Short mmCIF file of C-alpha atoms in Angstrom, two decimals:
data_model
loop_
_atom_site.label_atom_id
_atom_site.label_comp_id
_atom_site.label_asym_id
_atom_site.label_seq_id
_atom_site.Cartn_x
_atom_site.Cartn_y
_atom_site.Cartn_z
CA UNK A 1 0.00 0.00 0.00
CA UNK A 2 0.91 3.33 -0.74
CA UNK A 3 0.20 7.00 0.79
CA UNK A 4 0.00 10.67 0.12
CA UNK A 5 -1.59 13.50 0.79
CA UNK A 6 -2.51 16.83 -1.18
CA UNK A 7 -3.60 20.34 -0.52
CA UNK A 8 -6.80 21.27 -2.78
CA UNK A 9 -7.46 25.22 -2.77
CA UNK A 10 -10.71 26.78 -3.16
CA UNK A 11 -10.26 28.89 -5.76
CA UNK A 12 -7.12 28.76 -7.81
CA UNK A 13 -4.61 31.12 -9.51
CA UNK A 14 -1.40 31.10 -11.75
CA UNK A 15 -0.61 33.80 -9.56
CA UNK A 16 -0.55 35.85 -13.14
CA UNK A 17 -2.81 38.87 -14.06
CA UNK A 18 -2.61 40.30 -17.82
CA UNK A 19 -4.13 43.21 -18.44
CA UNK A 20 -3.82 45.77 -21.82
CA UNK A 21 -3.81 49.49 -20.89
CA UNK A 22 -2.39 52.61 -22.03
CA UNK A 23 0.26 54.55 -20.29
CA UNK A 24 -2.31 57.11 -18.74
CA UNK A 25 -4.84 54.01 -17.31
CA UNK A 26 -2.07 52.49 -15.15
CA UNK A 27 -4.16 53.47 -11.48
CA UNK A 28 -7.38 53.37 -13.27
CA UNK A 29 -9.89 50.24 -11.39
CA UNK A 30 -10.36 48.74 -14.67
CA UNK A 31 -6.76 47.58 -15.05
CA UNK A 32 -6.72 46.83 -11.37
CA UNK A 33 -7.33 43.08 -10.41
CA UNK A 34 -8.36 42.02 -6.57
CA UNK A 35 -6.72 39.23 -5.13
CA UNK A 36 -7.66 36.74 -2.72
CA UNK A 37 -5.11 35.65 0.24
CA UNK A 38 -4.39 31.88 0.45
CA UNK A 39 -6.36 31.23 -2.57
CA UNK A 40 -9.70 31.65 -0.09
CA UNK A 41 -8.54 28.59 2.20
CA UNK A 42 -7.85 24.49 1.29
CA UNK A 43 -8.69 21.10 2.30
CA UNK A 44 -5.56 18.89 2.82
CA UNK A 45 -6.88 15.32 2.38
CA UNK A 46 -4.39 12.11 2.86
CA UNK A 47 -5.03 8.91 0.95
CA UNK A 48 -3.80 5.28 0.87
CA UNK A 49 -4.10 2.45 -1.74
CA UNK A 50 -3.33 -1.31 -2.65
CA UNK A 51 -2.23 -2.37 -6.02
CA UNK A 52 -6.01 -4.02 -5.78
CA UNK A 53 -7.84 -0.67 -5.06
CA UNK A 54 -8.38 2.64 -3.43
CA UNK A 55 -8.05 3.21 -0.04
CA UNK A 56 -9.86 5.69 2.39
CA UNK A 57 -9.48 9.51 1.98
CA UNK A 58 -9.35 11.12 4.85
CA UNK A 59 -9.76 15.31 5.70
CA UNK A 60 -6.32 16.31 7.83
CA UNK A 61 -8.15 19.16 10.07
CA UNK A 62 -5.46 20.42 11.28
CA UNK A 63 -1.62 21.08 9.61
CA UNK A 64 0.12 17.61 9.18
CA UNK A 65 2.90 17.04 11.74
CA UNK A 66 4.51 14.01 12.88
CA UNK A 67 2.39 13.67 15.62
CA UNK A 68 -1.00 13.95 13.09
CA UNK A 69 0.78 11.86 10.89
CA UNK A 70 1.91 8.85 13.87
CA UNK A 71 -1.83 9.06 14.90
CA UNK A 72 -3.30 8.69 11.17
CA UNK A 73 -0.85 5.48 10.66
CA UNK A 74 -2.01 4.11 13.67
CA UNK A 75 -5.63 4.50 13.23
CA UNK A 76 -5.80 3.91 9.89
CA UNK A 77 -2.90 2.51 8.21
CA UNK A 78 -2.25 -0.23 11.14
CA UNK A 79 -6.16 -1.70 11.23
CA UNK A 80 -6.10 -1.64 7.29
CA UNK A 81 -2.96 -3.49 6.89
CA UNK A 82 -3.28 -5.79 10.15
CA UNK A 83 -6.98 -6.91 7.89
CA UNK A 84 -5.43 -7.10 4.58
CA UNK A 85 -2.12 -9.16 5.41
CA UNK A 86 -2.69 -10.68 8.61
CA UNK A 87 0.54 -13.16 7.67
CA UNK A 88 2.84 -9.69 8.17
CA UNK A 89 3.55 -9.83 4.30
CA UNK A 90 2.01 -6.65 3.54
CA UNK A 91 4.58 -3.62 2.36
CA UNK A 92 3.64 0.26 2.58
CA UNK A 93 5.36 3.14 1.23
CA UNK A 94 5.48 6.56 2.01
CA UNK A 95 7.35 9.47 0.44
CA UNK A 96 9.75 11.47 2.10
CA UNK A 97 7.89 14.05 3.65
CA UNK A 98 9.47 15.67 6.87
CA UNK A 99 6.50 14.15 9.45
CA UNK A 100 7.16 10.73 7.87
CA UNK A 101 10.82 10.29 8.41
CA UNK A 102 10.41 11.33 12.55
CA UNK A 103 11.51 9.94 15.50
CA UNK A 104 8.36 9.33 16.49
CA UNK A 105 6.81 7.85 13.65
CA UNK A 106 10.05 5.92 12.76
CA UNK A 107 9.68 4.05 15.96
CA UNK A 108 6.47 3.50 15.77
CA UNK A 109 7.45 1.75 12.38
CA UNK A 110 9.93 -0.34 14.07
CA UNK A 111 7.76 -1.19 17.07
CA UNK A 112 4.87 -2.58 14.62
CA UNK A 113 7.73 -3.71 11.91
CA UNK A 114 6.79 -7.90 12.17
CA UNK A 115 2.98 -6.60 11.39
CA UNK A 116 3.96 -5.34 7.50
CA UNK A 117 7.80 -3.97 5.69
CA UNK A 118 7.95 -0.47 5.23
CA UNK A 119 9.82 0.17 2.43
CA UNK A 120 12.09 2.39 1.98
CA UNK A 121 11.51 5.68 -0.41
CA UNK A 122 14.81 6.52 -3.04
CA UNK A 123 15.75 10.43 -2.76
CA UNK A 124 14.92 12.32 -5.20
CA UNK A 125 12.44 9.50 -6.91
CA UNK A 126 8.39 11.01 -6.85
CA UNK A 127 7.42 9.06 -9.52
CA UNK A 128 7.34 5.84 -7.67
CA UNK A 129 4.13 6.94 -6.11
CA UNK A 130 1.39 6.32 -8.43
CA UNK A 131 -1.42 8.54 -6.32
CA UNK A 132 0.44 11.68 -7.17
CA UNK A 133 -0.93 10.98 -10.81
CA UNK A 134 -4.57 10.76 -9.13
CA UNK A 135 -4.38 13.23 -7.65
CA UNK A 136 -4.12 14.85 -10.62
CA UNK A 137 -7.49 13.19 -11.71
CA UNK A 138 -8.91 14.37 -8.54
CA UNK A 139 -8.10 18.41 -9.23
CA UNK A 140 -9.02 17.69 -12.90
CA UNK A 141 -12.25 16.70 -12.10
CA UNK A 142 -12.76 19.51 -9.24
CA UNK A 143 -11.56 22.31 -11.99
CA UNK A 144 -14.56 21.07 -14.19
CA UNK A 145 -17.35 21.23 -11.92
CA UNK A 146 -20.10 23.43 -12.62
CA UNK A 147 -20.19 25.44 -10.69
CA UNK A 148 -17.22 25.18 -8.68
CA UNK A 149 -17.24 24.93 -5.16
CA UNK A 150 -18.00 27.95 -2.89
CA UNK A 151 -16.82 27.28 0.74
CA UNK A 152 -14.76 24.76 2.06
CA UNK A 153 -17.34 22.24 3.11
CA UNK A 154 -18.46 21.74 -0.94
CA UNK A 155 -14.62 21.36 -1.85
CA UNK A 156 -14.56 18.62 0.54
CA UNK A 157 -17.45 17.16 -0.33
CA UNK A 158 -15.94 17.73 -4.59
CA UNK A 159 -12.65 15.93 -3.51
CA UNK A 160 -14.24 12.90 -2.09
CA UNK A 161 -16.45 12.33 -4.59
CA UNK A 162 -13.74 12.77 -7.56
CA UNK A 163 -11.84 10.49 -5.48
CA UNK A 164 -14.72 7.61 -5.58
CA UNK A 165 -15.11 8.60 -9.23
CA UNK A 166 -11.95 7.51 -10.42
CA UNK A 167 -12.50 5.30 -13.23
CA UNK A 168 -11.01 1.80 -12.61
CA UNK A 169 -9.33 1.65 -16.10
CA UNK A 170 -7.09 4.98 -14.39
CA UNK A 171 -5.93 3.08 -11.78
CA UNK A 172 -4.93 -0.13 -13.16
CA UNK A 173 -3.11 1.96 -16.42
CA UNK A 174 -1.21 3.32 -13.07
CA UNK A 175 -0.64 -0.08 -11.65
CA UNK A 176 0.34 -1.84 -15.06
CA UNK A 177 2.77 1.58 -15.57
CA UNK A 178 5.09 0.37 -12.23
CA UNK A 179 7.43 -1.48 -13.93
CA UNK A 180 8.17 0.89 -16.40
CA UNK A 181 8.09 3.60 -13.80
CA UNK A 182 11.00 1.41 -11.62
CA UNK A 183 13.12 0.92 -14.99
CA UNK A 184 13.11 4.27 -15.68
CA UNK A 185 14.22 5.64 -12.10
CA UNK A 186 16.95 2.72 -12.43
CA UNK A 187 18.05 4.08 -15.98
CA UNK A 188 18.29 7.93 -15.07
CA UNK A 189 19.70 6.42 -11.43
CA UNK A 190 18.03 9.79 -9.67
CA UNK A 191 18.70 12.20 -12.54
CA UNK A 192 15.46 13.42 -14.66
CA UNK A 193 12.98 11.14 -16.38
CA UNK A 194 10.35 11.05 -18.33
CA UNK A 195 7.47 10.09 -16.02
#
């Protein structure tokens, strides 16, 4: 099983305003653009999933820190794996992400380590995790709702129904693409890719 999590903002900008004026119409309010701070507020949401199917999505309320992070492995990685491989042959991966590498949650790894393997994430390698490429599916979807979310509690509600919407065909193109994913890390040995 694998893990990730993503930030999803309410209302999005390239950060980029283009406007035509004339030298004179430089103060004037039509060539003045508002902005919005924080892009109006996000929803982080953090996700797991087998090479079999989708896992749970789950709404991080508050900023993810090791100690959000230890309690959303134990609550819901631990149960889910414990179920799926009760022989201990279960593996989970996790990128490299500042609350995953620890103390805290490293020992927690080591305490539960007979219960699944975690393996261990190459620097420098993102495109070993498939879910980065749903998420992509995810935001797709979310941009091309009509109309788009208006407060945080519809964005929520958008992400987890892209998430359930992702067509199977998606995720098992991103399953059957591993192996050509590993080759090509192994080729480039960390320098730049295609993926």
């Amino acid at each position: 099983m694998s893990s990730d999590e993503s930030r999803f903002q309410l209302h999005h900008a390239d950060g980029r305003v283009r406007i035509w004026q004339k030298q004179h119409e430089s103060m004037h309010p039509t060539c003045m653009s508002t902005t919005l701070q924080a892009g109006g507020g996000s929803v982080m949401v953090w996700a797991m999933f087998s090479w079999h199917d989708l896992g749970p999505l789950i709404r991080v309320e508050q900023r993810l820190n090791s100690t959000t992070y230890l309690s959303t492995i134990a609550d819901q990685v631990h149960p889910i794996m414990l179920m799926a491989y009760s022989n201990g042959d279960g593996f989970f991966q996790q990128d490299n992400a500042p609350c995953h590498g620890a103390r805290i949650v490293q020992e927690w790894f080591q305490e539960h380590e007979g219960d699944f393997t975690l393996l261990r994430w190459p620097p420098q390698s993102p495109d070993l995790n498939p879910i980065e490429h749903l998420w992509d599916e995810v935001k797709r979807a979310i941009r091309q709702l009509v109309p788009q979310p208006s407060n945080l509690t519809e964005l929520d509600s958008a992400i987890h129904q892209a998430w359930c919407q992702v067509p199977r065909i998606t995720f098992q193109h991103l399953m059957e693409s591993m192996p050509r994913r590993i080759a090509a890390v192994l080729k480039a040995k960390s320098g730049p890719m295609k993926y």
